[in-house]
mmCIF file of C-alpha atoms in Angstrom:
data_model
loop_
_atom_site.group_PDB
_atom_site.id
_atom_site.type_symbol
_atom_site.label_atom_id
_atom_site.label_comp_id
_atom_site.label_asym_id
_atom_site.label_seq_id
_atom_site.Cartn_x
_atom_site.Cartn_y
_atom_site.Cartn_z
ATOM 1 C CA UNK A 15 -0.007 0.003 0.002
ATOM 2 C CA UNK A 16 1.327 3.409 -0.857
ATOM 3 C CA UNK A 17 2.427 5.372 2.200
ATOM 4 C CA UNK A 18 1.691 9.013 2.425
ATOM 5 C CA UNK A 19 3.434 11.186 4.722
ATOM 6 C CA UNK A 20 5.559 15.102 6.142
ATOM 7 C CA UNK A 21 7.224 19.245 4.900
ATOM 8 C CA UNK A 22 6.159 22.772 4.821
ATOM 9 C CA UNK A 23 4.577 25.340 2.679
ATOM 10 C CA UNK A 24 2.832 26.028 6.016
ATOM 11 C CA UNK A 25 5.732 28.062 7.177
ATOM 12 C CA UNK A 26 5.705 30.026 3.940
ATOM 13 C CA UNK A 27 2.120 30.338 2.706
ATOM 14 C CA UNK A 28 0.303 30.454 6.052
ATOM 15 C CA UNK A 29 2.081 33.527 7.332
ATOM 16 C CA UNK A 30 0.314 36.897 6.878
ATOM 17 C CA UNK A 31 1.495 38.154 3.504
ATOM 18 C CA UNK A 32 3.773 41.101 4.193
ATOM 19 C CA UNK A 33 6.608 41.700 1.748
ATOM 20 C CA UNK A 34 10.192 42.695 2.188
ATOM 21 C CA UNK A 35 12.206 43.707 -0.916
ATOM 22 C CA UNK A 36 15.479 41.925 -1.584
ATOM 23 C CA UNK A 37 18.321 44.388 -1.163
ATOM 24 C CA UNK A 38 21.361 42.328 -1.952
ATOM 25 C CA UNK A 39 24.101 42.981 -4.433
ATOM 26 C CA UNK A 40 22.981 42.901 -8.040
ATOM 27 C CA UNK A 41 19.445 41.918 -7.010
ATOM 28 C CA UNK A 42 18.728 45.406 -5.695
ATOM 29 C CA UNK A 43 16.405 46.178 -8.610
ATOM 30 C CA UNK A 44 14.895 42.707 -8.859
ATOM 31 C CA UNK A 45 11.109 42.298 -8.989
ATOM 32 C CA UNK A 46 11.350 39.325 -6.659
ATOM 33 C CA UNK A 47 10.468 39.907 -3.009
ATOM 34 C CA UNK A 48 10.778 37.659 0.020
ATOM 35 C CA UNK A 49 8.121 36.574 2.456
ATOM 36 C CA UNK A 50 8.777 38.589 5.577
ATOM 37 C CA UNK A 51 10.086 36.284 8.309
ATOM 38 C CA UNK A 52 11.168 33.622 5.819
ATOM 39 C CA UNK A 53 14.027 35.306 4.020
ATOM 40 C CA UNK A 54 15.633 32.955 1.540
ATOM 41 C CA UNK A 55 13.084 30.153 1.854
ATOM 42 C CA UNK A 56 10.187 31.262 -0.342
ATOM 43 C CA UNK A 57 10.178 34.305 -2.611
ATOM 44 C CA UNK A 58 7.302 35.819 -4.612
ATOM 45 C CA UNK A 59 7.296 38.180 -7.583
ATOM 46 C CA UNK A 60 3.684 39.184 -6.850
ATOM 47 C CA UNK A 61 2.735 38.102 -10.399
ATOM 48 C CA UNK A 62 1.782 34.470 -9.922
ATOM 49 C CA UNK A 63 5.167 32.842 -9.325
ATOM 50 C CA UNK A 64 7.231 31.884 -6.285
ATOM 51 C CA UNK A 65 10.765 30.696 -5.794
ATOM 52 C CA UNK A 66 11.474 27.848 -3.347
ATOM 53 C CA UNK A 67 14.885 26.644 -2.211
ATOM 54 C CA UNK A 68 16.137 24.033 -4.687
ATOM 55 C CA UNK A 69 15.662 20.335 -3.985
ATOM 56 C CA UNK A 70 16.654 17.872 -6.717
ATOM 57 C CA UNK A 71 14.037 15.374 -5.537
ATOM 58 C CA UNK A 72 11.277 17.990 -5.619
ATOM 59 C CA UNK A 73 12.405 19.277 -9.013
ATOM 60 C CA UNK A 74 12.304 15.779 -10.520
ATOM 61 C CA UNK A 75 8.888 15.115 -8.987
ATOM 62 C CA UNK A 76 7.434 18.373 -10.286
ATOM 63 C CA UNK A 77 8.774 17.642 -13.764
ATOM 64 C CA UNK A 78 7.193 14.182 -13.799
ATOM 65 C CA UNK A 79 3.929 15.476 -12.322
ATOM 66 C CA UNK A 80 3.521 17.962 -15.124
ATOM 67 C CA UNK A 81 3.108 14.981 -17.466
ATOM 68 C CA UNK A 82 0.844 12.984 -15.132
ATOM 69 C CA UNK A 83 -2.901 13.091 -14.757
ATOM 70 C CA UNK A 84 -2.233 14.607 -11.326
ATOM 71 C CA UNK A 85 -0.909 17.832 -12.863
ATOM 72 C CA UNK A 86 -4.120 19.797 -12.163
ATOM 73 C CA UNK A 87 -3.580 19.131 -8.439
ATOM 74 C CA UNK A 88 0.023 20.284 -8.098
ATOM 75 C CA UNK A 89 1.723 23.663 -8.598
ATOM 76 C CA UNK A 90 2.763 24.379 -12.174
ATOM 77 C CA UNK A 91 6.501 23.955 -12.446
ATOM 78 C CA UNK A 92 8.216 26.876 -14.207
ATOM 79 C CA UNK A 93 11.832 25.737 -14.128
ATOM 80 C CA UNK A 94 14.796 26.930 -12.117
ATOM 81 C CA UNK A 95 16.266 30.348 -11.331
ATOM 82 C CA UNK A 96 19.442 31.654 -9.840
ATOM 83 C CA UNK A 97 18.946 34.604 -7.534
ATOM 84 C CA UNK A 98 21.673 36.277 -5.531
ATOM 85 C CA UNK A 99 23.874 33.237 -5.959
ATOM 86 C CA UNK A 100 21.202 30.808 -4.687
ATOM 87 C CA UNK A 101 19.454 28.095 -6.710
ATOM 88 C CA UNK A 102 15.667 28.016 -6.610
ATOM 89 C CA UNK A 103 12.696 26.153 -8.054
ATOM 90 C CA UNK A 104 10.241 28.423 -9.779
ATOM 91 C CA UNK A 105 6.610 27.442 -9.541
ATOM 92 C CA UNK A 106 3.011 28.651 -9.474
ATOM 93 C CA UNK A 107 1.954 30.886 -6.547
ATOM 94 C CA UNK A 108 -1.142 29.028 -5.383
ATOM 95 C CA UNK A 109 -2.562 31.978 -3.504
ATOM 96 C CA UNK A 110 -2.335 34.596 -6.229
ATOM 97 C CA UNK A 111 -5.940 34.394 -7.396
ATOM 98 C CA UNK A 112 -7.460 34.591 -3.909
ATOM 99 C CA UNK A 113 -8.489 37.729 -2.070
ATOM 100 C CA UNK A 114 -7.873 37.495 1.698
ATOM 101 C CA UNK A 115 -7.570 33.672 1.561
ATOM 102 C CA UNK A 116 -8.208 31.193 4.322
ATOM 103 C CA UNK A 117 -5.571 28.459 4.240
ATOM 104 C CA UNK A 118 -5.238 25.063 5.864
ATOM 105 C CA UNK A 119 -2.222 22.744 5.617
ATOM 106 C CA UNK A 120 -2.952 19.028 6.209
ATOM 107 C CA UNK A 121 -0.030 16.650 6.346
ATOM 108 C CA UNK A 122 -0.989 13.342 4.711
ATOM 109 C CA UNK A 123 0.067 9.838 5.590
ATOM 110 C CA UNK A 124 0.208 7.499 8.576
ATOM 111 C CA UNK A 125 3.981 8.108 8.791
ATOM 112 C CA UNK A 126 5.601 11.520 8.464
ATOM 113 C CA UNK A 127 9.255 10.480 8.346
ATOM 114 C CA UNK A 128 11.300 8.586 5.792
ATOM 115 C CA UNK A 129 13.332 5.513 6.550
ATOM 116 C CA UNK A 130 16.446 7.354 5.469
ATOM 117 C CA UNK A 131 15.934 9.808 8.334
ATOM 118 C CA UNK A 132 16.402 7.080 10.959
ATOM 119 C CA UNK A 133 18.469 4.442 9.177
ATOM 120 C CA UNK A 134 21.772 5.940 10.287
ATOM 121 C CA UNK A 135 20.485 6.584 13.775
ATOM 122 C CA UNK A 136 20.957 3.516 15.912
ATOM 123 C CA UNK A 137 18.082 2.581 18.245
ATOM 124 C CA UNK A 138 20.692 2.699 21.002
ATOM 125 C CA UNK A 139 21.605 6.280 20.205
ATOM 126 C CA UNK A 140 19.732 8.201 22.872
ATOM 127 C CA UNK A 141 19.290 11.908 22.124
ATOM 128 C CA UNK A 142 18.689 14.411 24.892
ATOM 129 C CA UNK A 143 17.189 17.062 22.602
ATOM 130 C CA UNK A 144 14.414 14.710 21.493
ATOM 131 C CA UNK A 145 13.818 13.545 25.073
ATOM 132 C CA UNK A 146 13.330 17.132 26.171
ATOM 133 C CA UNK A 147 10.836 17.729 23.310
ATOM 134 C CA UNK A 148 8.935 14.613 24.346
ATOM 135 C CA UNK A 149 8.673 15.394 28.049
ATOM 136 C CA UNK A 150 7.729 19.037 27.362
ATOM 137 C CA UNK A 151 4.269 17.806 26.290
ATOM 138 C CA UNK A 152 4.122 14.165 27.515
ATOM 139 C CA UNK A 153 6.310 13.748 30.620
ATOM 140 C CA UNK A 154 4.939 10.259 31.419
ATOM 141 C CA UNK A 155 5.569 8.745 27.992
ATOM 142 C CA UNK A 156 9.339 7.929 28.258
ATOM 143 C CA UNK A 157 10.260 4.515 29.639
ATOM 144 C CA UNK A 158 12.249 4.065 32.844
ATOM 145 C CA UNK A 159 15.385 3.567 30.801
ATOM 146 C CA UNK A 160 14.719 6.699 28.715
ATOM 147 C CA UNK A 161 14.187 8.686 31.870
ATOM 148 C CA UNK A 162 17.391 7.261 33.279
ATOM 149 C CA UNK A 163 19.359 8.006 30.115
ATOM 150 C CA UNK A 164 17.520 11.322 29.681
ATOM 151 C CA UNK A 165 17.319 10.513 26.008
ATOM 152 C CA UNK A 166 15.270 8.761 23.297
ATOM 153 C CA UNK A 167 16.196 7.366 19.889
ATOM 154 C CA UNK A 168 15.182 9.319 16.805
ATOM 155 C CA UNK A 169 12.950 6.504 15.612
ATOM 156 C CA UNK A 170 11.193 6.274 18.966
ATOM 157 C CA UNK A 171 10.640 10.051 18.934
ATOM 158 C CA UNK A 172 9.279 10.148 15.420
ATOM 159 C CA UNK A 173 6.944 7.214 16.034
ATOM 160 C CA UNK A 174 5.653 8.885 19.195
ATOM 161 C CA UNK A 175 5.167 12.203 17.406
ATOM 162 C CA UNK A 176 2.890 10.541 14.862
ATOM 163 C CA UNK A 177 0.749 8.799 17.524
ATOM 164 C CA UNK A 178 -0.088 11.965 19.498
ATOM 165 C CA UNK A 179 -1.894 13.496 16.498
ATOM 166 C CA UNK A 180 -4.400 12.054 14.062
ATOM 167 C CA UNK A 181 -1.571 10.946 11.745
ATOM 168 C CA UNK A 182 -1.239 7.308 12.858
ATOM 169 C CA UNK A 183 -4.963 6.610 13.166
ATOM 170 C CA UNK A 184 -6.510 8.605 10.338
ATOM 171 C CA UNK A 185 -3.634 9.113 7.900
ATOM 172 C CA UNK A 186 -3.537 12.904 8.070
ATOM 173 C CA UNK A 187 -3.229 15.746 10.551
ATOM 174 C CA UNK A 188 -3.971 19.425 10.552
ATOM 175 C CA UNK A 189 -0.607 21.204 10.495
ATOM 176 C CA UNK A 190 -1.706 24.835 10.410
ATOM 177 C CA UNK A 191 -4.696 27.096 9.767
ATOM 178 C CA UNK A 192 -4.659 30.759 8.752
ATOM 179 C CA UNK A 193 -7.831 32.791 8.601
ATOM 180 C CA UNK A 194 -7.940 36.409 7.305
ATOM 181 C CA UNK A 195 -6.972 39.005 9.887
ATOM 182 C CA UNK A 196 -5.949 36.280 12.349
ATOM 183 C CA UNK A 197 -2.576 34.885 13.305
ATOM 184 C CA UNK A 198 -1.606 31.452 12.105
ATOM 185 C CA UNK A 199 -2.580 28.560 14.364
ATOM 186 C CA UNK A 200 -0.154 25.654 14.645
ATOM 187 C CA UNK A 201 -1.281 24.202 17.958
ATOM 188 C CA UNK A 202 -2.673 20.954 16.516
ATOM 189 C CA UNK A 203 0.061 18.534 17.681
ATOM 190 C CA UNK A 204 -2.379 16.775 20.047
ATOM 191 C CA UNK A 205 -5.476 16.934 17.845
ATOM 192 C CA UNK A 206 -6.273 13.256 17.312
ATOM 193 C CA UNK A 207 -9.974 12.681 17.924
ATOM 194 C CA UNK A 208 -12.389 12.786 14.989
ATOM 195 C CA UNK A 209 -14.786 15.255 16.637
ATOM 196 C CA UNK A 210 -11.889 17.637 17.324
ATOM 197 C CA UNK A 211 -10.886 17.479 13.651
ATOM 198 C CA UNK A 212 -14.446 18.150 12.575
ATOM 199 C CA UNK A 213 -14.749 21.160 14.847
ATOM 200 C CA UNK A 214 -11.498 22.660 13.493
ATOM 201 C CA UNK A 215 -12.731 22.152 9.933
ATOM 202 C CA UNK A 216 -16.028 23.830 10.742
ATOM 203 C CA UNK A 217 -14.207 26.803 12.132
ATOM 204 C CA UNK A 218 -11.950 26.876 9.053
ATOM 205 C CA UNK A 219 -14.884 27.157 6.638
ATOM 206 C CA UNK A 220 -16.847 29.415 9.057
ATOM 207 C CA UNK A 221 -19.930 27.261 8.660
ATOM 208 C CA UNK A 222 -20.300 28.055 4.946
ATOM 209 C CA UNK A 223 -21.884 25.047 3.195
ATOM 210 C CA UNK A 224 -20.805 26.194 -0.295
ATOM 211 C CA UNK A 225 -17.172 26.052 0.800
ATOM 212 C CA UNK A 226 -17.636 22.566 2.248
ATOM 213 C CA UNK A 227 -19.363 21.404 -0.966
ATOM 214 C CA UNK A 228 -16.585 22.815 -3.162
ATOM 215 C CA UNK A 229 -13.886 21.148 -1.092
ATOM 216 C CA UNK A 230 -15.805 17.851 -1.158
ATOM 217 C CA UNK A 231 -16.082 17.950 -4.946
ATOM 218 C CA UNK A 232 -12.384 18.663 -5.258
ATOM 219 C CA UNK A 233 -11.477 15.798 -2.884
ATOM 220 C CA UNK A 234 -13.690 13.357 -4.764
ATOM 221 C CA UNK A 235 -12.037 14.358 -8.022
ATOM 222 C CA UNK A 236 -8.583 13.981 -6.442
ATOM 223 C CA UNK A 237 -9.460 10.499 -5.224
ATOM 224 C CA UNK A 238 -10.595 9.445 -8.720
ATOM 225 C CA UNK A 239 -7.381 10.734 -10.265
ATOM 226 C CA UNK A 240 -5.136 9.166 -7.661
ATOM 227 C CA UNK A 241 -6.642 5.767 -8.476
ATOM 228 C CA UNK A 242 -5.394 6.041 -12.103
ATOM 229 C CA UNK A 243 -2.274 8.156 -11.639
ATOM 230 C CA UNK A 244 0.869 6.427 -12.816
ATOM 231 C CA UNK A 245 3.044 8.675 -10.624
ATOM 232 C CA UNK A 246 1.019 8.065 -7.468
ATOM 233 C CA UNK A 247 1.084 4.312 -8.035
ATOM 234 C CA UNK A 248 4.886 4.233 -8.226
ATOM 235 C CA UNK A 249 5.843 6.646 -5.440
ATOM 236 C CA UNK A 250 5.877 6.807 -1.661
ATOM 237 C CA UNK A 251 4.661 10.176 -0.455
ATOM 238 C CA UNK A 252 6.460 11.243 2.713
ATOM 239 C CA UNK A 253 6.242 14.861 3.901
ATOM 240 C CA UNK A 254 3.545 15.959 1.469
ATOM 241 C CA UNK A 255 0.479 18.062 2.297
ATOM 242 C CA UNK A 256 -2.938 18.888 0.974
ATOM 243 C CA UNK A 257 -3.266 22.662 0.855
ATOM 244 C CA UNK A 258 -6.860 23.882 1.261
ATOM 245 C CA UNK A 259 -7.525 27.489 0.144
ATOM 246 C CA UNK A 260 -10.774 29.505 -0.114
ATOM 247 C CA UNK A 261 -11.951 33.120 0.114
ATOM 248 C CA UNK A 262 -15.103 35.088 0.681
ATOM 249 C CA UNK A 263 -16.291 34.602 -2.896
ATOM 250 C CA UNK A 264 -16.882 30.917 -2.239
ATOM 251 C CA UNK A 265 -14.069 29.791 -4.548
ATOM 252 C CA UNK A 266 -12.190 26.909 -3.003
ATOM 253 C CA UNK A 267 -9.357 24.728 -4.217
ATOM 254 C CA UNK A 268 -7.052 21.950 -3.005
ATOM 255 C CA UNK A 269 -3.495 21.144 -4.098
ATOM 256 C CA UNK A 270 -1.028 18.441 -3.328
ATOM 257 C CA UNK A 271 2.276 20.099 -2.308
ATOM 258 C CA UNK A 272 5.746 19.390 -0.988
ATOM 259 C CA UNK A 273 7.684 16.623 -2.745
ATOM 260 C CA UNK A 274 11.198 16.862 -1.297
ATOM 261 C CA UNK A 275 10.846 13.447 0.393
ATOM 262 C CA UNK A 276 8.796 11.638 -2.257
ATOM 263 C CA UNK A 277 10.588 8.519 -3.451
ATOM 264 C CA UNK A 278 9.963 5.685 -5.895
ATOM 265 C CA UNK A 279 10.332 2.269 -4.160
ATOM 266 C CA UNK A 280 10.935 0.488 -7.486
ATOM 267 C CA UNK A 281 9.936 -1.977 -8.778
ATOM 268 C CA UNK A 282 6.741 -1.794 -6.689
ATOM 269 C CA UNK A 283 3.542 -0.525 -8.290
ATOM 270 C CA UNK A 284 0.413 0.118 -6.287
ATOM 271 C CA UNK A 285 -2.902 -1.194 -7.598
ATOM 272 C CA UNK A 286 -6.213 0.027 -6.179
ATOM 273 C CA UNK A 287 -9.070 -2.483 -5.739
#
């Protein structure tokens, strides 16, 4: 079964959109501007395109996706660009056609980490930094040995992190929500019950049935396309998100984003029954 999983346009797209011009060397007169608070990570030209720090894996995925039936559900890939000595991916700005958008980032998958993240980390390698993160929210979770060592392995931490949210049980979790004129909410780490998720979704759409209907239609179309997508059948999605966006007009859309950890576990091919 294909595994879906974790990354983060949330930290870029869900921040209130204030702009800071680039004032560096020869880029002083450039039309590209950086998202305030995220200098160097995501850059917009205000004309429908953004630059994202280069990832070879993401570039290859975006190229392949432009030729797949999934292409209407992913950002349009516009190539690469060098800016101020840095290499970037250039792609569609998914928010450019919305006025005062509401945005929700949902991480998909029952596992949000790749095997490569933990393969070099021995189960006997106890890390104090991860132990401190764990006890900051769940002080009774570490075992006696972990308390004694004041450390946990990376695999243990990552597995625990996925069980405290809805990730492990439902295959997705709310990562962040941004409503117009409100600060971004990211306090969903312990949202795991179905009724809690429903309540957050109701608040996100502000009780507007037309928004819910438009999202449902888009999700049903996505499901149909995923069942016949050659790319989806041959790749493991780790670190990807569904980005939900709507505005006061009632227009709503959903995109699949973040492909830096998407891999192809060849020669496996997933078949849906």
